[in-house]
Short mmCIF file of C-alpha atoms in Angstrom, two decimals:
data_model
loop_
_atom_site.label_atom_id
_atom_site.label_comp_id
_atom_site.label_asym_id
_atom_site.label_seq_id
_atom_site.Cartn_x
_atom_site.Cartn_y
_atom_site.Cartn_z
CA UNK I 1 8.69 29.33 4.38
CA UNK I 2 8.26 25.80 5.66
CA UNK I 3 11.45 24.36 7.04
CA UNK I 4 12.73 21.69 9.41
CA UNK I 5 16.05 22.32 11.16
CA UNK I 6 17.56 19.63 13.35
CA UNK I 7 20.05 19.79 16.20
CA UNK I 8 23.67 18.79 15.75
CA UNK I 9 25.55 15.52 15.82
CA UNK I 10 25.81 13.53 19.03
CA UNK I 11 28.22 10.93 20.41
CA UNK I 12 26.79 8.77 23.17
CA UNK I 13 27.86 5.87 25.37
CA UNK I 14 26.00 2.56 25.30
CA UNK I 15 23.15 2.56 27.79
CA UNK I 16 22.69 6.32 27.69
CA UNK I 17 19.99 8.43 26.04
CA UNK I 18 19.97 10.92 23.20
CA UNK I 19 17.61 13.79 22.46
CA UNK I 20 17.36 15.23 18.96
CA UNK I 21 15.31 18.31 18.21
CA UNK I 22 13.51 19.39 15.06
CA UNK I 23 12.57 23.05 14.88
CA UNK I 24 9.73 23.76 12.49
CA UNK I 25 8.83 26.97 10.71
CA UNK I 26 6.03 28.13 8.51
CA UNK I 27 2.71 26.42 9.17
CA UNK I 28 4.11 22.94 9.78
CA UNK I 29 3.67 22.73 13.55
CA UNK I 30 -0.01 23.68 13.63
CA UNK I 31 -1.14 21.87 10.51
CA UNK I 32 0.86 18.70 10.02
CA UNK I 33 2.45 15.78 11.77
CA UNK I 34 6.14 15.18 12.29
CA UNK I 35 7.68 11.72 11.94
CA UNK I 36 11.14 10.43 12.74
CA UNK I 37 12.97 8.17 10.30
CA UNK I 38 16.43 6.78 10.83
CA UNK I 39 19.10 5.36 8.55
CA UNK I 40 21.96 3.21 9.82
CA UNK I 41 25.26 3.53 7.92
CA UNK I 42 24.90 2.05 4.43
CA UNK I 43 21.39 0.85 5.21
CA UNK I 44 17.81 1.72 4.30
CA UNK I 45 15.17 3.90 5.91
CA UNK I 46 13.28 2.96 9.07
CA UNK I 47 10.22 4.78 10.42
CA UNK I 48 10.35 5.15 14.19
CA UNK I 49 7.26 7.07 15.12
CA UNK I 50 5.47 10.38 14.80
CA UNK I 51 3.37 13.02 16.47
CA UNK I 52 0.60 15.39 15.47
CA UNK I 53 1.39 18.45 17.62
CA UNK I 54 -2.02 20.12 17.39
CA UNK I 55 -3.63 16.99 18.86
CA UNK I 56 -0.57 15.97 20.92
CA UNK I 57 -1.13 12.46 19.57
CA UNK I 58 1.85 10.13 19.25
CA UNK I 59 2.29 6.90 17.33
CA UNK I 60 5.31 4.62 17.70
CA UNK I 61 6.61 1.63 15.81
CA UNK I 62 6.33 -1.39 18.08
CA UNK I 63 10.06 -1.96 17.79
CA UNK I 64 10.72 1.27 19.72
CA UNK I 65 7.87 1.12 22.22
CA UNK I 66 9.12 1.77 25.71
CA UNK I 67 12.40 3.46 24.82
CA UNK I 68 11.29 6.18 22.38
CA UNK I 69 9.48 9.39 23.27
CA UNK I 70 8.42 12.01 20.74
CA UNK I 71 7.14 15.25 22.21
CA UNK I 72 6.03 18.62 20.87
CA UNK I 73 7.02 21.94 22.41
CA UNK I 74 4.38 24.55 21.55
CA UNK I 75 6.46 27.46 22.80
CA UNK I 76 9.20 26.89 20.23
CA UNK I 77 7.35 24.93 17.50
CA UNK I 78 9.87 22.17 18.04
CA UNK I 79 9.44 18.40 18.07
CA UNK I 80 11.90 16.45 20.21
CA UNK I 81 12.84 12.80 19.88
CA UNK I 82 14.40 10.97 22.82
CA UNK I 83 15.78 7.46 22.45
CA UNK I 84 16.92 5.63 25.58
CA UNK I 85 19.04 2.58 26.39
CA UNK I 86 21.25 3.14 23.36
CA UNK I 87 23.31 0.36 21.79
CA UNK I 88 25.73 0.40 18.87
CA UNK I 89 22.83 -0.62 16.63
CA UNK I 90 21.29 2.82 17.23
CA UNK I 91 24.17 4.48 15.41
CA UNK I 92 22.41 6.17 12.52
CA UNK I 93 21.38 9.41 10.89
CA UNK I 94 18.05 10.49 12.37
CA UNK I 95 15.69 12.55 10.22
CA UNK I 96 12.54 14.40 11.12
CA UNK I 97 10.03 14.70 8.31
CA UNK I 98 6.83 16.60 7.69
CA UNK I 99 3.96 14.17 7.72
CA UNK I 100 0.23 14.14 7.18
CA UNK I 101 -2.12 14.60 10.16
CA UNK I 102 -2.21 10.80 10.20
CA UNK I 103 1.43 9.73 10.76
CA UNK I 104 3.05 7.40 8.28
CA UNK I 105 3.66 9.39 5.15
CA UNK I 106 4.08 10.56 2.55
CA UNK I 107 6.94 12.66 3.91
CA UNK I 108 7.19 15.70 1.71
CA UNK I 109 9.79 17.69 3.60
CA UNK I 110 12.77 16.52 5.62
CA UNK I 111 15.22 17.93 8.11
CA UNK I 112 18.91 17.84 7.29
CA UNK I 113 19.55 14.80 9.45
CA UNK I 114 21.40 14.31 12.74
CA UNK I 115 24.17 11.74 13.09
CA UNK I 116 24.03 9.87 16.37
CA UNK I 117 27.07 7.71 17.11
CA UNK I 118 26.91 5.21 19.96
CA UNK I 119 30.34 4.03 21.01
CA UNK I 120 32.20 3.22 24.19
CA UNK F 1 4.20 -5.21 9.47
CA UNK F 2 3.86 -4.84 5.70
CA UNK F 3 7.05 -5.86 3.92
CA UNK F 4 8.10 -3.89 0.84
CA UNK F 5 10.39 -5.58 -1.67
CA UNK F 6 12.10 -3.65 -4.45
CA UNK F 7 13.75 -4.92 -7.59
CA UNK F 8 16.35 -4.67 -8.84
CA UNK F 9 18.66 -3.82 -5.92
CA UNK F 10 20.89 -1.89 -8.28
CA UNK F 11 21.05 -0.94 -11.92
CA UNK F 12 23.17 1.00 -14.33
CA UNK F 13 21.67 2.95 -17.22
CA UNK F 14 22.67 5.54 -19.79
CA UNK F 15 21.48 9.09 -20.21
CA UNK F 16 18.30 9.05 -22.27
CA UNK F 17 17.28 5.54 -21.20
CA UNK F 18 13.92 4.61 -19.77
CA UNK F 19 14.30 3.04 -16.32
CA UNK F 20 11.75 1.10 -14.30
CA UNK F 21 11.98 0.13 -10.64
CA UNK F 22 9.51 -2.29 -9.11
CA UNK F 23 8.09 -2.50 -5.63
CA UNK F 24 5.93 -5.27 -4.21
CA UNK F 25 3.98 -5.13 -0.95
CA UNK F 26 3.43 -8.24 1.17
CA UNK F 27 -0.25 -7.32 1.41
CA UNK F 28 -2.60 -4.75 -0.05
CA UNK F 29 -1.64 -1.12 0.49
CA UNK F 30 -4.42 0.25 -1.72
CA UNK F 31 -2.86 3.29 -3.46
CA UNK F 32 -0.88 4.41 -0.41
CA UNK F 33 2.47 3.95 -2.09
CA UNK F 34 5.16 6.63 -2.25
CA UNK F 35 8.56 6.94 -3.93
CA UNK F 36 11.66 8.80 -2.74
CA UNK F 37 15.04 9.61 -4.22
CA UNK F 38 18.08 9.90 -1.97
CA UNK F 39 21.52 11.13 -2.92
CA UNK F 40 24.62 10.39 -0.82
CA UNK F 41 24.77 12.46 2.33
CA UNK F 42 21.37 14.01 1.72
CA UNK F 43 17.87 13.55 3.08
CA UNK F 44 15.38 11.64 0.94
CA UNK F 45 13.21 13.62 -1.46
CA UNK F 46 9.59 12.77 -2.19
CA UNK F 47 9.00 12.14 -5.89
CA UNK F 48 5.64 10.40 -6.17
CA UNK F 49 2.84 9.94 -3.65
CA UNK F 50 -0.41 7.99 -3.73
CA UNK F 51 1.01 5.68 -6.42
CA UNK F 52 0.97 8.16 -9.30
CA UNK F 53 0.78 11.76 -8.07
CA UNK F 54 3.83 13.82 -8.93
CA UNK F 55 5.14 15.89 -6.03
CA UNK F 56 5.36 19.61 -6.76
CA UNK F 57 8.64 20.57 -8.41
CA UNK F 58 9.53 17.05 -9.53
CA UNK F 59 10.29 16.71 -13.26
CA UNK F 60 7.58 15.10 -15.35
CA UNK F 61 9.98 12.38 -16.57
CA UNK F 62 9.22 10.67 -13.25
CA UNK F 63 5.97 8.72 -13.08
CA UNK F 64 4.42 6.04 -10.92
CA UNK F 65 1.85 3.35 -11.54
CA UNK F 66 0.48 0.17 -10.07
CA UNK F 67 -2.29 -1.44 -8.13
CA UNK F 68 -2.73 -4.18 -5.59
CA UNK F 69 0.60 -5.27 -4.35
CA UNK F 70 2.73 -4.31 -7.38
CA UNK F 71 3.97 -0.81 -8.16
CA UNK F 72 6.42 0.76 -10.60
CA UNK F 73 8.49 3.92 -10.73
CA UNK F 74 9.43 4.94 -14.27
CA UNK F 75 12.03 7.49 -15.25
CA UNK F 76 11.75 8.52 -18.88
CA UNK F 77 14.78 9.97 -20.63
CA UNK F 78 17.21 9.46 -17.76
CA UNK F 79 19.29 12.52 -16.83
CA UNK F 80 22.74 12.66 -15.18
CA UNK F 81 21.25 14.12 -12.00
CA UNK F 82 18.95 11.11 -11.54
CA UNK F 83 21.67 8.99 -9.90
CA UNK F 84 21.00 7.93 -6.35
CA UNK F 85 19.01 5.42 -4.37
CA UNK F 86 15.27 5.08 -4.78
CA UNK F 87 12.92 3.85 -2.07
CA UNK F 88 9.28 2.89 -2.10
CA UNK F 89 7.24 3.33 1.07
CA UNK F 90 3.74 2.30 2.10
CA UNK F 91 1.63 4.68 4.15
CA UNK F 92 -1.41 2.40 4.31
CA UNK F 93 -0.90 1.02 7.78
CA UNK F 94 1.32 1.58 10.79
CA UNK F 95 4.21 1.15 10.97
CA UNK F 96 5.13 2.87 7.74
CA UNK F 97 7.64 0.68 5.96
CA UNK F 98 10.17 1.22 3.19
CA UNK F 99 11.63 -1.00 0.53
CA UNK F 100 15.31 -1.84 0.82
CA UNK F 101 16.24 0.61 -1.94
CA UNK F 102 17.36 0.50 -5.55
CA UNK F 103 20.70 2.08 -6.35
CA UNK F 104 20.74 3.75 -9.76
CA UNK F 105 24.06 4.46 -11.42
CA UNK F 106 24.48 6.48 -14.58
CA UNK F 107 26.81 4.83 -17.10
#
């Protein structure tokens, strides 16, 4: 059964980094891409970037270039997202989503979401 | 980046009504237009992809249409469980971008 299970909520200080994991099951890891989409409180959806694990090919939104890393761990079929230099504007629910081999959607399966709170 | 603009921002409708939500792209996205439904506290759910293709398991009262920059999501015979926020999203070019959302309330 295809499934995406994310790590738990995080509270971080401004200037620090956060790492959120997305464990895949079924055939997702070897056949599809994984994208990360975030949603600030009361706001809309924002695509951050994605990876195709089988090709180890990443693609980032320009807005996050330089402070976002998405990496695939073959040994655990997990995709990790690390966001650095956090500010209060990074407070959001972060979702991983099953993507096509070419990142960008449609996203037909989603993780449960991980709340990241950035506060001093 | 391609900007996606939805209208209306919110609407209220009764059970059994036919509801339409519009989405306009700032430039051509061909047919790479997708629709999602999101309920409070939940992850989005894919309803329609490639403009008009119904995602598996989604009720047939949902349909999508459009071409060029203008697209429409239609819900026929609105049901109580259809409340939530609806988003369009283009997957034509990177970065993928979403509309701002349309909040649907059931009267």
